[in-house]
Structures are given as structure tokens and as C-alpha cells.
Coordinates of N, CA and C and ligand atoms in Angstrom, one line a residue:
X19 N 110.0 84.0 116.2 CA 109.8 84.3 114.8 C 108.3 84.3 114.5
X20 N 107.9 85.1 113.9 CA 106.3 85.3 113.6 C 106.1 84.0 112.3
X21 N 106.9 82.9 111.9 CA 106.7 82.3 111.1 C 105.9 80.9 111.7
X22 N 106.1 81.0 113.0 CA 106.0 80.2 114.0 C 104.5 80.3 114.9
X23 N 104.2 81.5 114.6 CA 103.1 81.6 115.3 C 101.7 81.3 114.0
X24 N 100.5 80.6 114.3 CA 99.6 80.7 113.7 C 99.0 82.0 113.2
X25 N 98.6 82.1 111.8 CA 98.0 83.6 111.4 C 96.6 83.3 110.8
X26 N 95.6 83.5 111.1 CA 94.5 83.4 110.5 C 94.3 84.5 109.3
X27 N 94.0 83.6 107.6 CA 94.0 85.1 107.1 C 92.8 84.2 105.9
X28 N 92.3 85.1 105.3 CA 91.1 84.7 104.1 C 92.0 84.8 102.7
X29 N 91.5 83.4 102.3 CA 91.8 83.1 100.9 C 91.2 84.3 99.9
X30 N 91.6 84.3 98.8 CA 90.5 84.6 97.5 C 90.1 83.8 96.8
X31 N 89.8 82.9 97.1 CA 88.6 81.6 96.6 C 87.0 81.6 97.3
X32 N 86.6 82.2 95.9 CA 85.4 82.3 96.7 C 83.9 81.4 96.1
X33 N 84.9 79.9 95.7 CA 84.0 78.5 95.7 C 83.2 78.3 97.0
X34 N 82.0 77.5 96.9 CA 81.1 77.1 97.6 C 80.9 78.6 98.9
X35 N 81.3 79.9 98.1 CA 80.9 80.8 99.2 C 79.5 81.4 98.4
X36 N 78.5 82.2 99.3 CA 77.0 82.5 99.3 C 77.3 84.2 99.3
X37 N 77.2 85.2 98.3 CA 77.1 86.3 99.0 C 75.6 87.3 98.7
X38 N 75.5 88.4 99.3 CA 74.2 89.1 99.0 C 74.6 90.5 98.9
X39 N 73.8 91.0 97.9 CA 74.3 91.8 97.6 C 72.7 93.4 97.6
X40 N 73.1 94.3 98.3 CA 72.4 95.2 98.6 C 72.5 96.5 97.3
X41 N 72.0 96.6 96.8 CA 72.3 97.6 95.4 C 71.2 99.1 95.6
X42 N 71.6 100.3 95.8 CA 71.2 101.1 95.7 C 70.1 101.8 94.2
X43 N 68.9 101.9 93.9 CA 68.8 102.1 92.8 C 69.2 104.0 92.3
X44 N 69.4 104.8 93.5 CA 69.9 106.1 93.2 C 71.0 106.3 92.6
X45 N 71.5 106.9 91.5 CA 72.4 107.1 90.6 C 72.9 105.3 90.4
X46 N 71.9 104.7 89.7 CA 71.7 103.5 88.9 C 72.9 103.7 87.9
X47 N 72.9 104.3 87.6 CA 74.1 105.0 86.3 C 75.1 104.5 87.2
X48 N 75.8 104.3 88.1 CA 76.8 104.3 88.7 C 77.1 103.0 89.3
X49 N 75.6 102.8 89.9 CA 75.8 101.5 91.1 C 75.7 100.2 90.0
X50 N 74.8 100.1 88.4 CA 74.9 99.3 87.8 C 76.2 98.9 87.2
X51 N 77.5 99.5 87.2 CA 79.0 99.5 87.1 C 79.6 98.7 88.1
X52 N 79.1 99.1 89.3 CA 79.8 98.8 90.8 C 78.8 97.4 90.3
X53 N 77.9 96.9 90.9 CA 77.4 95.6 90.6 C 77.9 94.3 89.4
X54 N 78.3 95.5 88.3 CA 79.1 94.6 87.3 C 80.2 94.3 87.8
X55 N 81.0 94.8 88.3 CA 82.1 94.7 89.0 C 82.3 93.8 89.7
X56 N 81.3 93.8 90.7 CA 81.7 93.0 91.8 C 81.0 91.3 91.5
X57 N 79.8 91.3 90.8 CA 79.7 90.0 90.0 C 80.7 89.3 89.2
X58 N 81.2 90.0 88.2 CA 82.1 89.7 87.4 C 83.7 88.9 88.5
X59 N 83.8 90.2 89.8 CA 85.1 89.8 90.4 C 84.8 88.0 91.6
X60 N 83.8 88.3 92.0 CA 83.0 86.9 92.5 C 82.9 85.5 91.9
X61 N 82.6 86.1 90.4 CA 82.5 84.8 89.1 C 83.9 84.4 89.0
X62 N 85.1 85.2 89.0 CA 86.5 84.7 88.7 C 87.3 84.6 89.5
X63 N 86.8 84.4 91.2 CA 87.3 84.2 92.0 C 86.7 82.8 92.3
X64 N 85.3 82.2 91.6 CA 85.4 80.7 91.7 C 83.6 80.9 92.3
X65 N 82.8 82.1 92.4 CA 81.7 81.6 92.9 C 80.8 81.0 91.7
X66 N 79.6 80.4 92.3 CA 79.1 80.2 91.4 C 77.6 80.5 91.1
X67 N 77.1 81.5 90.4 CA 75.9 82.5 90.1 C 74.9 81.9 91.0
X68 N 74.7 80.9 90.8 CA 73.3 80.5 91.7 C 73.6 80.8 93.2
X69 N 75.0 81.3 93.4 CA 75.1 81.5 95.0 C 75.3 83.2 95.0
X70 N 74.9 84.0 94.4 CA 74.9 85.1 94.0 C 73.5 85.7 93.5
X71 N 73.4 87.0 95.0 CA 71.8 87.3 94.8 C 71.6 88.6 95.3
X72 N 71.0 89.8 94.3 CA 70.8 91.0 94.7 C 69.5 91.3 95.2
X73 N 69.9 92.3 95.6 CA 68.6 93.2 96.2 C 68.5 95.0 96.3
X74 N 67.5 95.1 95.1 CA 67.4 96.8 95.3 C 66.7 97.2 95.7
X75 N 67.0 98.4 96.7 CA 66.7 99.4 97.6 C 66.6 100.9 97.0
X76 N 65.5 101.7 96.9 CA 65.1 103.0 96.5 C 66.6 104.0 96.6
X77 N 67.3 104.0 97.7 CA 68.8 104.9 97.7 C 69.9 104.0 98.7
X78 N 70.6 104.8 98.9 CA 71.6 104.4 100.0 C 71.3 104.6 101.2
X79 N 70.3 105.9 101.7 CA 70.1 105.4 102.8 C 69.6 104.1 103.8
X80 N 68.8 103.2 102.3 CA 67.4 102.2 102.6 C 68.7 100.8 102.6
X81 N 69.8 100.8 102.7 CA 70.4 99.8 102.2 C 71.0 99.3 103.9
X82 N 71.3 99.9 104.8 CA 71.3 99.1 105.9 C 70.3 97.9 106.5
X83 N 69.1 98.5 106.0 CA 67.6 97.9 106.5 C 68.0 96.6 105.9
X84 N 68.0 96.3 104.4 CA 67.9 95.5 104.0 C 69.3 94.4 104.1
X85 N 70.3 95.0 104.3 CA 71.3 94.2 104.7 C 71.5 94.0 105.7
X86 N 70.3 94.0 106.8 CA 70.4 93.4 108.1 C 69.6 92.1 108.0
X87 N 68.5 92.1 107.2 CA 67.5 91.7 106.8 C 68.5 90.1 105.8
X88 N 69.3 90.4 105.1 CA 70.4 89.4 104.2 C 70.6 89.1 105.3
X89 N 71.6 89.6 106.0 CA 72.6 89.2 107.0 C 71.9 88.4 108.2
X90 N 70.8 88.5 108.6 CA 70.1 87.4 109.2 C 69.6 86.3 108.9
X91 N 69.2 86.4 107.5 CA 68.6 84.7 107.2 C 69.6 84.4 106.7
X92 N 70.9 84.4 107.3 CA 71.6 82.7 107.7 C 71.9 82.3 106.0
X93 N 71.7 82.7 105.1 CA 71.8 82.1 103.6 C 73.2 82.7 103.4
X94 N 74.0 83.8 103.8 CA 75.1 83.9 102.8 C 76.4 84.0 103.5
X95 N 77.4 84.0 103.0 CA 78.5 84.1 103.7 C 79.0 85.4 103.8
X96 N 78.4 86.3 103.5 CA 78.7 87.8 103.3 C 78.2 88.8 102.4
X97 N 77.6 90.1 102.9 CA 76.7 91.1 101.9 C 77.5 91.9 101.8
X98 N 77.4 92.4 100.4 CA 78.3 93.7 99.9 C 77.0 94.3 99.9
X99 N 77.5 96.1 100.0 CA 76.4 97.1 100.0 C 77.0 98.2 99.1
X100 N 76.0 98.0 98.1 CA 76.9 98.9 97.2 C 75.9 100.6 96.5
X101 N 76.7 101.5 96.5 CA 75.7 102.7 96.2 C 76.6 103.7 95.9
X102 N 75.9 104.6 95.6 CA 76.9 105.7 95.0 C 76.5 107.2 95.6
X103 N 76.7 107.7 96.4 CA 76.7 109.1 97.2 C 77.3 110.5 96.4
X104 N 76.7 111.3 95.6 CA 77.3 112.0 95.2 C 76.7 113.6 96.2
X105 N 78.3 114.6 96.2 CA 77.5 115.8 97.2 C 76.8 116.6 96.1
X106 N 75.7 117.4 96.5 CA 75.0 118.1 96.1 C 75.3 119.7 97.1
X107 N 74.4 120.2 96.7 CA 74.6 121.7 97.2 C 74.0 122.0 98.3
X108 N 73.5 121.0 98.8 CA 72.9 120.9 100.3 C 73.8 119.8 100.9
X109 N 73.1 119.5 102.7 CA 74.4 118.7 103.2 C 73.3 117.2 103.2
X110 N 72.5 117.4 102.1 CA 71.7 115.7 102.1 C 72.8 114.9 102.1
X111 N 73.5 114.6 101.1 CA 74.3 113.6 100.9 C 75.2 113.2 102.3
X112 N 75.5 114.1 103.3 CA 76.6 113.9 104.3 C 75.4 113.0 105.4
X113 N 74.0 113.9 105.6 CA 73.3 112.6 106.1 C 72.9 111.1 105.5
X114 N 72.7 111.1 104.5 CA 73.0 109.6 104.0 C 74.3 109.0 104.3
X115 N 75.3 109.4 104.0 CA 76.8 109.1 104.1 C 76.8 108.8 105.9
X116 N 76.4 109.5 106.8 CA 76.7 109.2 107.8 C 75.9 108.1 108.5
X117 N 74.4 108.0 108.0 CA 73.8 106.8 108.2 C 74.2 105.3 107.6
X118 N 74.5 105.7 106.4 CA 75.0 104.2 105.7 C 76.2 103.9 106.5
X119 N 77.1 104.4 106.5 CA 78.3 103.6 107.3 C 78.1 103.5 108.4
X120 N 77.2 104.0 109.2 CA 77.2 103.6 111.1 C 76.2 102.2 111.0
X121 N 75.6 102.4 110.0 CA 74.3 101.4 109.6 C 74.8 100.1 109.6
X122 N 76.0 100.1 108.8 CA 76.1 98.8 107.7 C 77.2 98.2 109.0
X123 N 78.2 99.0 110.1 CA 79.0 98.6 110.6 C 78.2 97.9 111.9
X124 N 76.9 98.4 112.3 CA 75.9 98.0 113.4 C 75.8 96.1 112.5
X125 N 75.2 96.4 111.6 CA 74.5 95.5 110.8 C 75.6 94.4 110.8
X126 N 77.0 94.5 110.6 CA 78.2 93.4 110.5 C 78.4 93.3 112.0
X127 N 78.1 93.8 113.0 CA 78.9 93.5 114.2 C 77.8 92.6 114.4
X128 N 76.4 93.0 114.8 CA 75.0 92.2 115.3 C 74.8 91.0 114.6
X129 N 75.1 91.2 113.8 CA 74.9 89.8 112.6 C 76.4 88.7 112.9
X130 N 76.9 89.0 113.4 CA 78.3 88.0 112.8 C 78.9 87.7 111.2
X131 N 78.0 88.4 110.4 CA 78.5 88.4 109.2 C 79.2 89.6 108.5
X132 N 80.1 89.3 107.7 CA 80.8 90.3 107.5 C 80.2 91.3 106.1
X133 N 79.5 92.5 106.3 CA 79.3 93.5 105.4 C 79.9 94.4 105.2
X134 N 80.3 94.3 103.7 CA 81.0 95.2 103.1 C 80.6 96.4 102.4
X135 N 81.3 97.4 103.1 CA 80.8 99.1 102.3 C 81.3 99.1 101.0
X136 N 80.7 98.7 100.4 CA 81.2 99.4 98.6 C 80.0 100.6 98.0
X137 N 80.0 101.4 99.0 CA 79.4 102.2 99.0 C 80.1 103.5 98.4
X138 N 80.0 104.0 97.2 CA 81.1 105.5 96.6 C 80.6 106.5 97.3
X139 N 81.5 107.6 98.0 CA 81.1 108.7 97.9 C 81.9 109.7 97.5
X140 N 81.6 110.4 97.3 CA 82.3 111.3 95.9 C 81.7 113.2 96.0
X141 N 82.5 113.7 95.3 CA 82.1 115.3 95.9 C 81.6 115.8 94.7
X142 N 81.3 114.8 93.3 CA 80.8 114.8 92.4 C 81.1 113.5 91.2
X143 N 80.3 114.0 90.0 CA 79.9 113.1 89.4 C 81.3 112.8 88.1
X144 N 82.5 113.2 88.0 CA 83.5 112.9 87.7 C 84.4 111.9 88.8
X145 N 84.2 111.9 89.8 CA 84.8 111.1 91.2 C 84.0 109.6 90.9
X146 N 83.1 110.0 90.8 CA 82.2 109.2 90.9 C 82.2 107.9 89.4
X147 N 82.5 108.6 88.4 CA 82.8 108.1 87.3 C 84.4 107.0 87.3
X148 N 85.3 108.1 87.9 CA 86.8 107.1 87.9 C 86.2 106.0 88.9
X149 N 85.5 106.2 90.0 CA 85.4 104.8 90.7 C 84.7 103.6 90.2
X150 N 84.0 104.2 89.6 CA 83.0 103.1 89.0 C 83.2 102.4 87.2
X151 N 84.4 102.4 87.3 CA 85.5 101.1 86.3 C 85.7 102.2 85.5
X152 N 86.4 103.4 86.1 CA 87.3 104.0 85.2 C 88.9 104.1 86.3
X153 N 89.6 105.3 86.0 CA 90.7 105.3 86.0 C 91.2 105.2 87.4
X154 N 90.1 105.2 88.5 CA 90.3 104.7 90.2 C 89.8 103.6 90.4
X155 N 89.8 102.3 88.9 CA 88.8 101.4 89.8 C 87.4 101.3 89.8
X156 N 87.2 99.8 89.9 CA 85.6 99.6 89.9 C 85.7 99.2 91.5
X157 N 84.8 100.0 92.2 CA 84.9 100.0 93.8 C 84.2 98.7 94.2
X158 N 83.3 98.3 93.2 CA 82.4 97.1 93.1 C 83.1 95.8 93.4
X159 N 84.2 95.5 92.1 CA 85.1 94.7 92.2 C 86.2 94.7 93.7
X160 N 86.3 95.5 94.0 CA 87.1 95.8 95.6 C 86.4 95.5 96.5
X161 N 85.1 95.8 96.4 CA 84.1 95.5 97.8 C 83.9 93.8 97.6
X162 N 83.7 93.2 96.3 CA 83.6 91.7 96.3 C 84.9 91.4 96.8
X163 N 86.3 92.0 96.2 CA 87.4 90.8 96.7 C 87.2 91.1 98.7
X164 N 87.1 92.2 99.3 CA 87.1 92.1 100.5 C 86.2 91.1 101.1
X165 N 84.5 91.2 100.4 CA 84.0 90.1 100.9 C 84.2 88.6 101.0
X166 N 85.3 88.3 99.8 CA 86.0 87.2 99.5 C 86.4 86.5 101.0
X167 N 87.3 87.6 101.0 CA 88.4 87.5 102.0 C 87.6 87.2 103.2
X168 N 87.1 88.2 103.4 CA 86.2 88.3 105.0 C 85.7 87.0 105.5
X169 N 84.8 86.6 104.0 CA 84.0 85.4 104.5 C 84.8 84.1 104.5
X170 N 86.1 84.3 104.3 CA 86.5 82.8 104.5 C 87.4 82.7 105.6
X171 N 88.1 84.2 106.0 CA 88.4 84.0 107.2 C 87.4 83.7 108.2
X172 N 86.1 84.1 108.5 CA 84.9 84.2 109.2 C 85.3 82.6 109.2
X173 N 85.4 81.5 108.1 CA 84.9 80.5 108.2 C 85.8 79.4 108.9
X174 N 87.6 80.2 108.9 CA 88.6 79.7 109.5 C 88.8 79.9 110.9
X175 N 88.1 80.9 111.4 CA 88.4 81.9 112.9 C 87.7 80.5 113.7
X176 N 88.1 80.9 114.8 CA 87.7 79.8 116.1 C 86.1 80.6 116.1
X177 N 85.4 79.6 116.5 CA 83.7 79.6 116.8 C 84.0 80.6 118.0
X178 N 83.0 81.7 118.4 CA 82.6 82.3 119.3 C 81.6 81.1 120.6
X179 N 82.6 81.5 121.8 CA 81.7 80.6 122.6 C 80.4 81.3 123.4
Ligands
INI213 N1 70.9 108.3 97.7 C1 72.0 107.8 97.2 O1 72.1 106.6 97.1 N2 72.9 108.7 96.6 C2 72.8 110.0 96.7 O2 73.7 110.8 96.2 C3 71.6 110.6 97.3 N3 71.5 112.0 97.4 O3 72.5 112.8 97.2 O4 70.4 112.5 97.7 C4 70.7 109.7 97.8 N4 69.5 110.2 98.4 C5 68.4 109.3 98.6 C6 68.4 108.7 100.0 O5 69.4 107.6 100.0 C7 67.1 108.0 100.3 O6 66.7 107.1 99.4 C8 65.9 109.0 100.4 O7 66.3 110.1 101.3 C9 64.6 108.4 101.0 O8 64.8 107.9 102.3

């Protein structure tokens, strides 16, 4: 019976957890929503503000750098990376989009900390709007409960020898 076997899984209590938070300043309009979000969902999950700390970055591309940069000094229990990608009429957006996610998944493997993409991308600026605390959701508040989760299982998991 699987009742029997141990399951390692992360609470959503996210007392005495540290997280860091990567904020894109490109479509500010957007990521300042997602940032509300995910503070707000951190604050009533039990963190406590002084353990809660951002950092802006010029776009989404620039947001790997600096959340390798969190995720090494050892201060948090997990970085959310949060930004907003919207397409345009060229294929810029698809090269940001393809850097930030190969970026941020390098950045959580090398680190041992777990970073989370709350990164929107969107094929415009109505997509972009439902995610960011309208009728799909504040992706902000989604990317904190994952970090929640991540970082406490991180903290239950057997030590890497
Ligand atoms: N950065 C974003 O965060 N979102 C976008 O939609 C976007 N588009 O579409 O251009 C964007 N571009 C800027 C990019 O992230 C870098 O900051 C810039 O290329 C400088 O390296």
C-alpha cells in the first residue's frame, strides 16, 4: 500500500522561510501586479517581510544573471523570477522567452536552490492582463505558493552526499 511507504512533500507554511525575489522592470505595468501577488501570497502563508527581498533587473532577459547571483549567497530558501513577456511583431520576445527559461532552470539545478519561473508570457497585452490578478490569476501569487512548497521540501529531502 502506498500509505506505507514514506512520501516526501512541501508544506505551505512558509514561517522562518527566506525568499528572493528577481523582478523584471519591462512592462512594470504587469510585473508590479505579479510582485503584489506573490508578496501578499508569502505574507499569508506565514513569511515574515524582513525575510523577503527584491531585486530589479532592466527586462527578463537580465533576470537569470541575477538570480544566480540570489541563489548563491546562501541567504534564501528560494528565488521567484518574475516578468512579463509579451509578443511583438518581431521574434524578440521568443529570444528572451527562450533564454529566461533555459537560464533560470541552469540557475536551480547549479545552485541547489529551487527557482521559480513566474515569468508571463503571453501573445499580448490582454493575456497578459488576465494573468496578472485578473480573470487567469495572479501568476505572482502561483510562483510564491510553488516556492513555498519547493523550499520546504528542499529542507525535508535527504542531504546530497
Ligand atoms: N523584456 C521583457 O521582460 N518583456 C518583453 O516583452 C520584452 N520584449 O518583448 O522586448 C523584453 N525585452 C527586453 C529584454 O528582456 C532585455 O532587457 C533587453 O533585450 C536588453 O538585454
Amino acid at each position: 500500500m502506498t500509505s506505507e511507504i514514506k512520501a516526501y512533500e512541501g508544506s505551505l507554511s512558509a514561517k522562518g522561510l527566506r525568499f528572493g525575489l528577481v523582478c523584471a522592470r519591462f512592462n512594470d505595468f504587469f510585473v508590479s501586479k505579479l510582485l503584489g501577488g506573490a508578496v501578499d501570497c508569502l505574507l499569508r502563508h506565514g513569511a515574515a517581510a524582513k525575510d523577503i527581498e527584491s531585486a530589479w533587473v532592466p527586462g527578463s532577459y537580465e533576470i537569470p544573471l541575477v538570480a544566480q547571483r540570489l541563489a548563491a549567497s546562501g541567504r534564501y530558501d528560494a528565488v521567484i523570477a518574475l516578468g512579463v513577456v509579451i509578443q511583438g511583431s518581431t521574434a524578440h520576445a521568443n529570444y528572451v522567452n527562450a533564454e529566461v527559461s533555459k537560464g533560470l532552470a541552469q540557475v536551480s539545478l547549479a545552485s541547489g536552490i529551487p527557482v521559480i519561473y513566474g515569468v508571463v508570457t503571453t501573445e499580448n497585452i490582454e493575456q497578459a492582463i488576465e494573468r496578472s490578478g485578473c480573470k487567469a490569476g495572479n501568476r505572482g501569487a502561483t510562483a510564491a505558493e510553488s516556492a513555498i512548497e519547493m523550499a520546504d521540501l528542499m529542507r525535508k529531502l535527504p542531504e546530497a552526499k
